Short mmCIF file of C-alpha atoms and ligand atoms in Angstrom, two decimals:
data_model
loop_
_atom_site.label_atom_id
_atom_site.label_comp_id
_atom_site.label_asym_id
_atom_site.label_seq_id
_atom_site.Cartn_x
_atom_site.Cartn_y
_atom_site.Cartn_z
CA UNK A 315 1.26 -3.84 -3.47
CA UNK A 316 1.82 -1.39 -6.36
CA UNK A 317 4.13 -0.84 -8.72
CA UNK A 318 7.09 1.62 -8.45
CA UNK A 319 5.92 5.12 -8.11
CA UNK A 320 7.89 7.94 -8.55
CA UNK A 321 6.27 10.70 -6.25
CA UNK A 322 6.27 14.26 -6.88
CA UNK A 323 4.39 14.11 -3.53
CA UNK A 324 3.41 18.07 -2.74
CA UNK A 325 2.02 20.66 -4.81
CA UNK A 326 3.30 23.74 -2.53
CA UNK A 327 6.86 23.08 -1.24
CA UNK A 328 7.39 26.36 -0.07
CA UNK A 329 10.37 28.85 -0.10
CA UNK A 330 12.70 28.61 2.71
CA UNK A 331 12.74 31.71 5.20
CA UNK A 332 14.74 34.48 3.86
CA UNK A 333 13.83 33.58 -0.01
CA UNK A 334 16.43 31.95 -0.73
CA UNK A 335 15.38 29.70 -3.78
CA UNK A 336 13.76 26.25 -2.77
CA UNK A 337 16.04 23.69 -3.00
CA UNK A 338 15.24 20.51 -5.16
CA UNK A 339 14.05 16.91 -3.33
CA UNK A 340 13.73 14.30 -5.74
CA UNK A 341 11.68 10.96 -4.01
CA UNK A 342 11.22 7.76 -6.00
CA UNK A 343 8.35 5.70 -3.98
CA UNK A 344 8.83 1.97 -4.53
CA UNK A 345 6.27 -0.56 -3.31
CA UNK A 346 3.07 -0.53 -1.62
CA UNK A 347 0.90 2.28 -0.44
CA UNK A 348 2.47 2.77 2.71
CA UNK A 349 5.72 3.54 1.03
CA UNK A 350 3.68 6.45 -0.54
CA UNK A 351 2.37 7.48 2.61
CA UNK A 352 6.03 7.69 4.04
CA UNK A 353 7.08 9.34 1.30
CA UNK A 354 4.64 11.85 1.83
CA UNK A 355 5.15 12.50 5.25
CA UNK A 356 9.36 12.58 4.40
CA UNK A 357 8.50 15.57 1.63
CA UNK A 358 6.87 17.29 4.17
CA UNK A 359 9.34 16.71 7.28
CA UNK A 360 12.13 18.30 5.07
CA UNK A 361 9.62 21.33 3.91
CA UNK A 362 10.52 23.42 6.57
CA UNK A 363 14.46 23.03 5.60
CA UNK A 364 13.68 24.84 1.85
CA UNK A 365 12.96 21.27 0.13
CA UNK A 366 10.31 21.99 -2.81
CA UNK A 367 9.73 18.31 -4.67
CA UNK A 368 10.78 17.58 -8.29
CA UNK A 369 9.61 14.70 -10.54
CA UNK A 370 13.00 14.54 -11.93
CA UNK A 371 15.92 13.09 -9.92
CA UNK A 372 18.09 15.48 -12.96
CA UNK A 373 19.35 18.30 -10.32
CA UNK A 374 18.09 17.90 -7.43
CA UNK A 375 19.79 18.34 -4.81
CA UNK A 376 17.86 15.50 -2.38
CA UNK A 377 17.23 12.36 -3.66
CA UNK A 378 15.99 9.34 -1.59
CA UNK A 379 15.07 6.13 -2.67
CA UNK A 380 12.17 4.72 -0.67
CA UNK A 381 12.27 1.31 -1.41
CA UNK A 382 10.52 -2.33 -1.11
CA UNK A 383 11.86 -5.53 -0.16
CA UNK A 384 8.71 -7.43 -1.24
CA UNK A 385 9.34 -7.49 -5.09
CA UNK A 386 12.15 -9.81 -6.51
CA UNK A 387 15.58 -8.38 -6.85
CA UNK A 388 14.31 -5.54 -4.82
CA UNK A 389 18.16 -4.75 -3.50
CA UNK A 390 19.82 -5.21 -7.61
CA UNK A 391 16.95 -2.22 -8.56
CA UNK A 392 18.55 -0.51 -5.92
CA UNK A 393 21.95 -0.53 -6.75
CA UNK A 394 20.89 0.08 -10.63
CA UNK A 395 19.19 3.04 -9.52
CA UNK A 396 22.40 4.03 -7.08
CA UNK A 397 24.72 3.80 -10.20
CA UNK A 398 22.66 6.49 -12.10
CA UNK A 399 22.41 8.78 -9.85
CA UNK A 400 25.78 8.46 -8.62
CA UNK A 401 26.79 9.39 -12.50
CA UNK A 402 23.76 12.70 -11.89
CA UNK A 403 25.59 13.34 -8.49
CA UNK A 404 29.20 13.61 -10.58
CA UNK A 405 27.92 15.18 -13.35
CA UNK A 406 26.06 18.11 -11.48
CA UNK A 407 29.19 18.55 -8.79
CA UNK A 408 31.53 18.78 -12.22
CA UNK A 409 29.03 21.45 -13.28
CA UNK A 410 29.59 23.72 -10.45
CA UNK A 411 26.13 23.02 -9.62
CA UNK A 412 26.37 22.11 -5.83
CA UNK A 413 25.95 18.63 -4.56
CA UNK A 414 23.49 15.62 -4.77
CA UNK A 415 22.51 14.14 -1.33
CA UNK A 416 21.55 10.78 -2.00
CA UNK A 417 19.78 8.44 0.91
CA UNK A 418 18.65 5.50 0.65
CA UNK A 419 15.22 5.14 3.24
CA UNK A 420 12.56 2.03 3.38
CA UNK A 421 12.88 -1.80 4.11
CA UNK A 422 15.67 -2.36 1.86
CA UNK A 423 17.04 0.03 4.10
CA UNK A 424 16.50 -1.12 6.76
CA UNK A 425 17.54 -4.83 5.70
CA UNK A 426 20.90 -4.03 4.01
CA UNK A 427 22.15 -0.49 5.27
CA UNK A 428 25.54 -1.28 5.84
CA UNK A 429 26.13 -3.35 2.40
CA UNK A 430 24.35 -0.29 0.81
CA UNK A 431 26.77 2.00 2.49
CA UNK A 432 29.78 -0.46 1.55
CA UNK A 433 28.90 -0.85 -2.29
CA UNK A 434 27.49 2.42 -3.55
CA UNK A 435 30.21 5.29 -2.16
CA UNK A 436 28.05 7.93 -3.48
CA UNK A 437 24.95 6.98 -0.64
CA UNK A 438 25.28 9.43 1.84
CA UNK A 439 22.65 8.70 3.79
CA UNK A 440 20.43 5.48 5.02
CA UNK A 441 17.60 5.61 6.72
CA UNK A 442 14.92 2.90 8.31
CA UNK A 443 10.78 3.07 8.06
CA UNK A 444 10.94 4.04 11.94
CA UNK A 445 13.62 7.38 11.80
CA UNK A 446 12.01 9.41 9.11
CA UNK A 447 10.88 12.13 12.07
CA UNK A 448 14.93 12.28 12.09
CA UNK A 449 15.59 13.37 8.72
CA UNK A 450 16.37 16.74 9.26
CA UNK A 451 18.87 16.28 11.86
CA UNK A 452 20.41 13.61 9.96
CA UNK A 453 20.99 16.09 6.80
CA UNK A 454 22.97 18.37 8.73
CA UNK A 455 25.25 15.52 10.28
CA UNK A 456 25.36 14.33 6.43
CA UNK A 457 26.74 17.32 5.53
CA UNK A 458 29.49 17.65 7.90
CA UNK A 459 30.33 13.51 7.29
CA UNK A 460 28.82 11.08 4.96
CA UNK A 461 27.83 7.36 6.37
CA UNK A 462 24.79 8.11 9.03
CA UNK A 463 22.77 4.66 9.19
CA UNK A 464 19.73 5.35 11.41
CA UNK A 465 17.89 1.97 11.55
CA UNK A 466 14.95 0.71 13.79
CA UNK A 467 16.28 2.57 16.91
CA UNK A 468 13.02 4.41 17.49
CA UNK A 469 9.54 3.13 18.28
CA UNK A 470 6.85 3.63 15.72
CA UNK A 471 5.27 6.00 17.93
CA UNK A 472 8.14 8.45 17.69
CA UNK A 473 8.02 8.50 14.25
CA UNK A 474 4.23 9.59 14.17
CA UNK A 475 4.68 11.96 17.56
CA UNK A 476 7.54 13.60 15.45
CA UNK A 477 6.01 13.71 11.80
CA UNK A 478 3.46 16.71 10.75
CA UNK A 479 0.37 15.34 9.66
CA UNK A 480 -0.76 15.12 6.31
CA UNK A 481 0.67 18.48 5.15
CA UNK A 482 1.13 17.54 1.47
CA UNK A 483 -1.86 15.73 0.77
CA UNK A 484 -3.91 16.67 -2.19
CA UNK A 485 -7.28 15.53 -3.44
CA UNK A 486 -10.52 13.98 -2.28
CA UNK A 487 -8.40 10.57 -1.33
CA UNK A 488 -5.98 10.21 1.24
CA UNK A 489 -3.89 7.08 3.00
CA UNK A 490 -3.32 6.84 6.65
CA UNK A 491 -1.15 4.71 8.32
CA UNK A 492 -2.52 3.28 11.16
CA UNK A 493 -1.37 0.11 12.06
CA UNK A 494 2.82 -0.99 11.44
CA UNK A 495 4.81 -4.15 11.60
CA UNK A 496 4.03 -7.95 11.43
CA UNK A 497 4.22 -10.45 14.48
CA UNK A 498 2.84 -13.25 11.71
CA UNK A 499 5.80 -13.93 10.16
CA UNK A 500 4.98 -16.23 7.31
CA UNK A 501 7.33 -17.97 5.88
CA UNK A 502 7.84 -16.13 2.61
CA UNK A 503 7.84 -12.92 4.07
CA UNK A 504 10.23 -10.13 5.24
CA UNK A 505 8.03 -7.48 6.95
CA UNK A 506 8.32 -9.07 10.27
CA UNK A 507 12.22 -8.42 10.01
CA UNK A 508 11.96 -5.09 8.30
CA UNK A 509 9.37 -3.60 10.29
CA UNK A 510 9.38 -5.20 13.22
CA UNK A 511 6.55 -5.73 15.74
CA UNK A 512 2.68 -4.91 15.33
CA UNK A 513 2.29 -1.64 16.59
CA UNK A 514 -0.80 0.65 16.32
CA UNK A 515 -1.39 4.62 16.93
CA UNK A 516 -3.29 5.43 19.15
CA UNK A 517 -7.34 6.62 18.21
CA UNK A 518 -6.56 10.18 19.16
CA UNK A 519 -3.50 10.18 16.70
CA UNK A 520 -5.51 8.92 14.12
CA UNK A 521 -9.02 11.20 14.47
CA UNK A 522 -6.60 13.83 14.59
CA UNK A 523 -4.72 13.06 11.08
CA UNK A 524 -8.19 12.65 9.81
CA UNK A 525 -9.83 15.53 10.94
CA UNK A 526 -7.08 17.57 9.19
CA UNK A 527 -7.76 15.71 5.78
CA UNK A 528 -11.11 16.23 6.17
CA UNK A 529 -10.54 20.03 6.73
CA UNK A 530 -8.46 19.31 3.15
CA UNK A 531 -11.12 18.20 1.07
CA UNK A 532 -10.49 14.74 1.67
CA UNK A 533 -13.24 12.78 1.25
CA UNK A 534 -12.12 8.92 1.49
CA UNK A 535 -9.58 7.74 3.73
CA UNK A 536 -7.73 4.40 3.10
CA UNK A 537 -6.55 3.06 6.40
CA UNK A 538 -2.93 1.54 5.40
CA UNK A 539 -1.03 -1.29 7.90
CA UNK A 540 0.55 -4.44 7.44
CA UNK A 541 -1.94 -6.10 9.55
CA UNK A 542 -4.49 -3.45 9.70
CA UNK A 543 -6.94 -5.57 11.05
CA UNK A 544 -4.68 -6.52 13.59
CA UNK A 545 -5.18 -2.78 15.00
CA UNK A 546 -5.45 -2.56 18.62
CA UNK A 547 -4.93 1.09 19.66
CA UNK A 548 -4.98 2.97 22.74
CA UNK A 549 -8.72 4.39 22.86
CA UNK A 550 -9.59 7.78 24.91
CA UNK A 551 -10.25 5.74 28.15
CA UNK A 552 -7.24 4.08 27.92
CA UNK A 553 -8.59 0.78 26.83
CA UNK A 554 -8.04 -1.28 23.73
CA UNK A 555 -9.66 0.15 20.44
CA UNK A 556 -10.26 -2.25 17.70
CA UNK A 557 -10.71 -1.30 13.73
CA UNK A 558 -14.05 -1.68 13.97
CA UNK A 559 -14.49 0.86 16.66
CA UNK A 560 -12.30 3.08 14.76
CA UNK A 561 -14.28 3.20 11.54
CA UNK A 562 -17.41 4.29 13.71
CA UNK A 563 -14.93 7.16 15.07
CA UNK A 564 -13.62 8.31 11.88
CA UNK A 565 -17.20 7.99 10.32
CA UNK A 566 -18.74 10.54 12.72
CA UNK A 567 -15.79 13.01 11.57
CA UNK A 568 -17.90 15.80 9.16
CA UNK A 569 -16.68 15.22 5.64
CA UNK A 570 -15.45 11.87 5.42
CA UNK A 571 -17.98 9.87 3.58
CA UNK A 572 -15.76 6.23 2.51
CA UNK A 573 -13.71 4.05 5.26
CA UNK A 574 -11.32 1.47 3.70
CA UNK A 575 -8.57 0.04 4.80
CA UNK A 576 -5.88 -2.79 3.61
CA UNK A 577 -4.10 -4.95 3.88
CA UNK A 578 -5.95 -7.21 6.05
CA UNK A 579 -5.39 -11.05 7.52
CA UNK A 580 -7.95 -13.60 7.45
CA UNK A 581 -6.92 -14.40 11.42
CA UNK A 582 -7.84 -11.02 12.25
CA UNK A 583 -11.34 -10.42 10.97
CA UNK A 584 -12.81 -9.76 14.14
CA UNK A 585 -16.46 -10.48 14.59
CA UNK A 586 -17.12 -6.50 15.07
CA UNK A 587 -15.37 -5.98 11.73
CA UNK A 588 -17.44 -8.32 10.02
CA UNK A 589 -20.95 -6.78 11.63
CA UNK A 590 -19.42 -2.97 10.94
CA UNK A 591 -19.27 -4.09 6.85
CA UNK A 592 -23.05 -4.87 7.35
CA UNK A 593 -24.14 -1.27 9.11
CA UNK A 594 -21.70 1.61 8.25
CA UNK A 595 -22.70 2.91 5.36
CA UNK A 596 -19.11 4.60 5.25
CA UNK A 597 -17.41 1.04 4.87
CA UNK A 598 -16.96 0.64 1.42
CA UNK A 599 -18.15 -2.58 -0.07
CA UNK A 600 -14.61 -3.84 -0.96
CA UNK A 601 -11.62 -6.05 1.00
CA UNK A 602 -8.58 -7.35 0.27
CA UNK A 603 -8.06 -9.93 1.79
CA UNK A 604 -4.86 -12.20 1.15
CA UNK A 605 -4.97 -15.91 1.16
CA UNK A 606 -1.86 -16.71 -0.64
CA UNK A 607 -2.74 -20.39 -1.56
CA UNK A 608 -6.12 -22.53 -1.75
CA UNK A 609 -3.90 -25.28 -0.81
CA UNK A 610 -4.22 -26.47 3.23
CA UNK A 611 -0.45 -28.62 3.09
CA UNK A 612 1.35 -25.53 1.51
CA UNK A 613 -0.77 -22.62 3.64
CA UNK A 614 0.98 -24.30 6.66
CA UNK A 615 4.11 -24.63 4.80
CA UNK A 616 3.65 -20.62 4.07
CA UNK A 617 2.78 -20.49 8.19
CA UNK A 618 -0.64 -18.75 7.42
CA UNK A 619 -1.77 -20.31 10.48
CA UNK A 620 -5.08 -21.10 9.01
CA UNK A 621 -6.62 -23.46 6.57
CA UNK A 622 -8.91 -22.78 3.26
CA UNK A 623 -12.17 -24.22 5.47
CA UNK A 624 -11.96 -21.21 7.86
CA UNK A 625 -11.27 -19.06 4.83
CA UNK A 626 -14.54 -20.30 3.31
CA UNK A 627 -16.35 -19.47 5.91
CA UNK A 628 -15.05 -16.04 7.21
CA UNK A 629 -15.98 -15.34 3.15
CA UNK A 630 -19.72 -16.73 4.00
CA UNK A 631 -19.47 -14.53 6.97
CA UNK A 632 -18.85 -11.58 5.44
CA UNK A 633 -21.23 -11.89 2.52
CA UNK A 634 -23.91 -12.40 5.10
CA UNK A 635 -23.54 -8.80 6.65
CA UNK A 636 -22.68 -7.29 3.14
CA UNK A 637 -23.85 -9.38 0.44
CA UNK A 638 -22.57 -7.24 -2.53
CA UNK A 639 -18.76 -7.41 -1.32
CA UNK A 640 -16.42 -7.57 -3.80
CA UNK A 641 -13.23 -9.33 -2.49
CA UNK A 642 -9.80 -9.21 -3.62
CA UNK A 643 -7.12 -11.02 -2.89
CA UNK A 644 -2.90 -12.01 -3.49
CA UNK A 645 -1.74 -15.54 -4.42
CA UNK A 646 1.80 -16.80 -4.38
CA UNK A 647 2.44 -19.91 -7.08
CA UNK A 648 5.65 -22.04 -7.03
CA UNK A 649 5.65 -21.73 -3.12
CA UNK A 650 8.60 -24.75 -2.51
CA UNK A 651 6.76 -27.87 -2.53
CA UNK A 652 3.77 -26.78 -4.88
CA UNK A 653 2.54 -29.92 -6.48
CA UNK A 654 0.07 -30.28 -9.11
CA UNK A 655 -2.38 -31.35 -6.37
CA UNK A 656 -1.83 -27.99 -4.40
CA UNK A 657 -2.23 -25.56 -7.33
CA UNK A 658 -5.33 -26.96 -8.67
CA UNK A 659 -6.86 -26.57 -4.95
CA UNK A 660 -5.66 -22.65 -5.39
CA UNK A 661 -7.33 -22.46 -8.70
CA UNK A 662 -10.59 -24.62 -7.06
CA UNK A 663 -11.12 -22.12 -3.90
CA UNK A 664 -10.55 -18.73 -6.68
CA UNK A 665 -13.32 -20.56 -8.61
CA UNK A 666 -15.61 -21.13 -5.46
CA UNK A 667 -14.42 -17.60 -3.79
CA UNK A 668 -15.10 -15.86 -7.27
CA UNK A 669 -12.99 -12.46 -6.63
CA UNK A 670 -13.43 -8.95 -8.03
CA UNK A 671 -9.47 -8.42 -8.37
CA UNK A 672 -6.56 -10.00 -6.90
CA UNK A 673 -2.40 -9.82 -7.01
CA UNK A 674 -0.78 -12.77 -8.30
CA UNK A 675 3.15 -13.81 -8.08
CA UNK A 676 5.65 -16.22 -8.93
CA UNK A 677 6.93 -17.17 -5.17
CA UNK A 678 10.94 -15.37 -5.35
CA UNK A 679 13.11 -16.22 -2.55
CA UNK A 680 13.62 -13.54 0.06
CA UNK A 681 17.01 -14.04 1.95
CA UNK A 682 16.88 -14.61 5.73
CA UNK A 683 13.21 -16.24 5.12
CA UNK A 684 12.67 -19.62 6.31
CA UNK A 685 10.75 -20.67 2.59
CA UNK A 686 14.03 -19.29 0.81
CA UNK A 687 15.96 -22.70 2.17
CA UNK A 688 13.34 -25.06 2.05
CA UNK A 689 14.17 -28.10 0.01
CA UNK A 690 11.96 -28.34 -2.64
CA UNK A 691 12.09 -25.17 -4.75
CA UNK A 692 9.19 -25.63 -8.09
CA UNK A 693 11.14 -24.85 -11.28
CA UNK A 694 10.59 -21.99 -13.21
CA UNK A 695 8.86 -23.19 -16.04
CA UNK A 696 6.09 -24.76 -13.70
CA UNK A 697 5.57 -22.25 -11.83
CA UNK A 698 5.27 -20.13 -14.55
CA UNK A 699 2.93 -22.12 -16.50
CA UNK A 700 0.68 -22.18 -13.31
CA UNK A 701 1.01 -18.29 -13.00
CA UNK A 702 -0.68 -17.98 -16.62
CA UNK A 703 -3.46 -20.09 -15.61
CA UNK A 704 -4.44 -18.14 -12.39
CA UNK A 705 -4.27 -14.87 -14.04
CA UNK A 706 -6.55 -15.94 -16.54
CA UNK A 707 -9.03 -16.93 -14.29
CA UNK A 708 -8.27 -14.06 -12.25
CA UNK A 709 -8.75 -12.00 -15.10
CA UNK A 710 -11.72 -13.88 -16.13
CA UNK A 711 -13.79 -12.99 -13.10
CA UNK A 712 -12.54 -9.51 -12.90
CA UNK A 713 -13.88 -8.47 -15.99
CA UNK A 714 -17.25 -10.69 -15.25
CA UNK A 715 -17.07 -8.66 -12.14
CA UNK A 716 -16.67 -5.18 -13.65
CA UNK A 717 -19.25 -6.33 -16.48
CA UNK A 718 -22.26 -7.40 -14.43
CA UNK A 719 -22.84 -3.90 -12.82
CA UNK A 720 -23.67 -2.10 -16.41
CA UNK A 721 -27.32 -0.91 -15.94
CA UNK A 722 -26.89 -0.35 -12.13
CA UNK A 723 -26.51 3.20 -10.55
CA UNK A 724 -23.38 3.71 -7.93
CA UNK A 725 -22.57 6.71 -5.97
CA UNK A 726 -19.16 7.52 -7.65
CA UNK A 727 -16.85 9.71 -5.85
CA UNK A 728 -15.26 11.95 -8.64
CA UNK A 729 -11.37 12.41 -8.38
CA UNK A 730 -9.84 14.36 -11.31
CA UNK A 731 -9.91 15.17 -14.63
CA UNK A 732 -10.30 12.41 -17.63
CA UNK A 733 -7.80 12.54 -20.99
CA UNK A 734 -10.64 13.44 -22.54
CA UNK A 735 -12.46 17.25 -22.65
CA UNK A 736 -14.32 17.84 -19.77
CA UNK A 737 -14.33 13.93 -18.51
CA UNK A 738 -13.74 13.14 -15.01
CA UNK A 739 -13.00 9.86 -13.50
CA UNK A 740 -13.92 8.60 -10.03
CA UNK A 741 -14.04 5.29 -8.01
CA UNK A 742 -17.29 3.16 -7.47
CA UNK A 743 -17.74 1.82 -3.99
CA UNK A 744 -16.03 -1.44 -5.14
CA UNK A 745 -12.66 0.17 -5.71
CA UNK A 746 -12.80 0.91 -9.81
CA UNK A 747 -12.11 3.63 -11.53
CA UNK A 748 -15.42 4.92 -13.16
CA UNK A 749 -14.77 7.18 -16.54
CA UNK A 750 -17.79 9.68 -16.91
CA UNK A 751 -18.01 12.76 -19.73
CA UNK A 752 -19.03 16.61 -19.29
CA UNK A 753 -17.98 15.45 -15.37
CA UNK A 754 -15.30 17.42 -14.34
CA UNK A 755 -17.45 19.53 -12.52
CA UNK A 756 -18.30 17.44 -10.26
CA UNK A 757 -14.56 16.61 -8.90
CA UNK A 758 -14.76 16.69 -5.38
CA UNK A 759 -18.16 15.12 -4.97
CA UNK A 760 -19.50 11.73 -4.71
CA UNK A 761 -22.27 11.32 -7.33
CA UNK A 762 -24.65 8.61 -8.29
CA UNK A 763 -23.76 7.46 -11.94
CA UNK A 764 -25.33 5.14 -13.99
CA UNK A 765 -22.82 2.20 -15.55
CA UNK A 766 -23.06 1.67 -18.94
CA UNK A 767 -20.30 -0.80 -19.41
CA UNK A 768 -17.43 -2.46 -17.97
CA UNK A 769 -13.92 -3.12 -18.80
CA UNK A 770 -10.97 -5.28 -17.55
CA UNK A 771 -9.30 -2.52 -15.50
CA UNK A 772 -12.35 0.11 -15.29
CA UNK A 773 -16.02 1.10 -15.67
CA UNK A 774 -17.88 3.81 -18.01
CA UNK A 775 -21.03 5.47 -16.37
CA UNK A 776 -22.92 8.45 -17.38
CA UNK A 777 -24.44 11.84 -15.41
CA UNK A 778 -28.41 11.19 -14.64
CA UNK A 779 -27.45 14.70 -12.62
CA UNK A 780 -26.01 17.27 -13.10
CA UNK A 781 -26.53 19.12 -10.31
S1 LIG B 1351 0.90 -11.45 7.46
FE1 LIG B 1351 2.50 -12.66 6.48
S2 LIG B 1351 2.60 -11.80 4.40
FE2 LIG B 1351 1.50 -10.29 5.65
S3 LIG B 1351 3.11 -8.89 6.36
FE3 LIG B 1351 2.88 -10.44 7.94
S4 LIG B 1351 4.41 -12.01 7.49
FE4 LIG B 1351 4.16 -10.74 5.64
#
């Protein structure tokens, strides 16, 4: 998960047919990356209808929110944001400037469209993960009378049918979403009600999308889904194609050199996944892969559906084929019930698991989840005191981590210009940003770099070529 992103999401919105001046779409991205990706493919749904993006909501005259349910008081940010822009909305109408459509799209969407509709009067528009394809349509029944609420009436597969690919992507990076919905419902957890089912695209949807952002420049695709090691799609003989097989597909395309994908679930590590990490070069030497709690009474509590032995060992698994994987993961403290006991067996399997990164949160009750009425809630205090401790340790081995590869050499796949003259900064196969000088040639291209040091949140390397 990320933190809120506001998304100026293409570089080109063209001018509508007949030059008529663009009009102004405003989208704030909150959440994880496939929020981004949605918001993506939303700027460039509405392209053909005259939208160009802004990075200010001041003006515009299309603004959606596409928001998260994950975070705590997701649905209150909501309504915050709702109240300014309703005041923006007023303010440009009393202007003479022409109206604000406002439209509130995502999970919190999807979870709380008619209260939305019912509290905030200036929402004119609400809109769930699966009907983006419908925006347009939607806008012009907006306009003639305010209160369309398009939920989860389409399947997944609609959506992607009726999006364009990848039109506004940009860069030598891309995200695509392969893989939506959650059938593991944990107990913490709200995708399985916001998104419904697992559902995955099928291969020749996918080679297709990545064929175009290959044609872009793109040079590392991120494969985004809920479970996307849960992916099961329909392969070109009509038979089941798992993630594995996928990442030889998209490997063969010409131009795409780095494969990774998130967020993944220890259940689904398939044993071809696992052997893939040791032979495809293209898989990139880096997985998230969440295990929430080293505890075993509160991971069936959470409904993980697996215990921190099997963890252990799909870990020893996978640093078998690839010994130099760097593995992240997220951990929930103050789950209800958390004793003592339980969190020092969290902080015992980070210690013995040793990650490169990792998310860390104070467990927030999500309404209509079975943990948010369990009995014995952990008070704040504790849970916060534990929360300190695991992000010091976290922190601890991150920065080890990002430390012990000074004096090694790592193909580092340059991205965009540094703050500073004619640096450039890139990623390093395990995921961190890499901050090189007299580089920004070299944008575009993945280039061996030597580290010289590392840092909490980053690495420094230097050029031994320039060509
Ligand atoms: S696996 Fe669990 S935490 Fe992940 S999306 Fe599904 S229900 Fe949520």
């Amino acid at each position: 998960m990320t933190d809120t992103l506001e998304t100026p999401v293409l570089e080109d919105g063209g001018a509508p047919e007949g030059g008529a001046a663009p009009k102004r779409l405003f989208i704030k991205t909150y959440g994880c990356q496939m929020n981004v990706y949605d918001s993506e493919r939303m700027a460039d749904v509405l392209r053909p209808l005259g939208y160009a993006p802004t990075d200010t909501p001041e003006g515009a005259d299309f603004v959606i929110l596409n928001t998260c349910h994950i975070r705590e008081k997701a649905a209150e940010k909501v309504y915050s944001e709702l109240g300014k822009l309703r005041q923006m909305k007023d303010e440009k109408a009393a202007a003479g400037q022409g109206g604000m459509t406002i439209a509130v799209a995502g999970c919190v969407a999807q979870a709380e469209g008619e209260e939305i509709m019912k509290r905030q009067p200036a929402v004119d528009l609400v809109v769930g993960p699966q009907a983006y394809h419908q925006l347009p349509e939607l806008l012009t029944r907006t306009a003639r009378a305010r209160g369309e609420r398009i939920g989860a009436d389409f399947a997944p597969n609609e959506k992607f049918d009726a999006l364009p690919a990848t039109r506004g992507t940009e860069g030598v990076t891309a995200f695509l979403t392969v893989q939506e919905g959650c059938d593991k419902f944990c107990t913490f957890c709200v995708v399985p009600y916001t998104r419904g089912a697992e559902w995955s695209r099928p291969v020749a949807a996918v080679l297709d999308e990545a064929r175009a952002l290959a044609d872009r420049g793109v040079r590392e695709i991120t494969l985004l889904g809920q479970n996307v090691n849960a992916y099961d799609g329909e392969g070109p003989d009509g038979k089941p194609f798992t993630l594995a097989k996928l990442a030889y597909a998209l490997a063969d395309i010409p131009g795409i050199e780095r494969i990774r994908y998130t967020t993944s679930h220890p259940n689904d590590m398939s044993d071809d996944l696992i052997a893939a990490h040791g032979d495809l070069d293209a898989l990139m030497p880096y997985l998230h892969l969440p295990v929430q709690s080293g505890s075993d009474r509160i991971l069936r509590l959470m409904n993980r559906k697996h215990g921190r032995q099997k963890y252990f060992d799909l870990i020893d698994r996978i640093r078998e084929a690839r010994p130099d994987m760097a593995l992240s993961g997220d951990f929930i403290v103050g789950f209800p019930g958390e004793t003592d006991r339980d969190f020092e067996d969290t902080m015992d399997l980070v210690r013995r698991v040793n990650y490169a990164s990792a998310f860390s949160f104070m467990y927030s009750p999500r309404p209509g989840t079975p943990a948010a009425t369990m009995a014995v809630q952990v008070p704040d205090d504790v849970a916060k005191t534990r929360l300190h401790a695991l992000q010091a340790l976290l922190t601890e081995q991150q920065v080890a981590f990002n430390q012990s590869l000074a004096g090694r050499v790592l193909p580092v796949l340059f991205e965009k210009k540094g703050r500073h003259g004619a640096q450039a900064i890139g990623r390093s196969p395990y995921l961190q940003s890499v901050h090189v000088g007299d580089a920004d040639h070299l944008i575009g291209r993945s280039v061996p770099i030597e580290i010289i040091s590392g840092q909490q949140n980053s690495l420094t390397g230097r050029l031994i070529q320039t060509n």
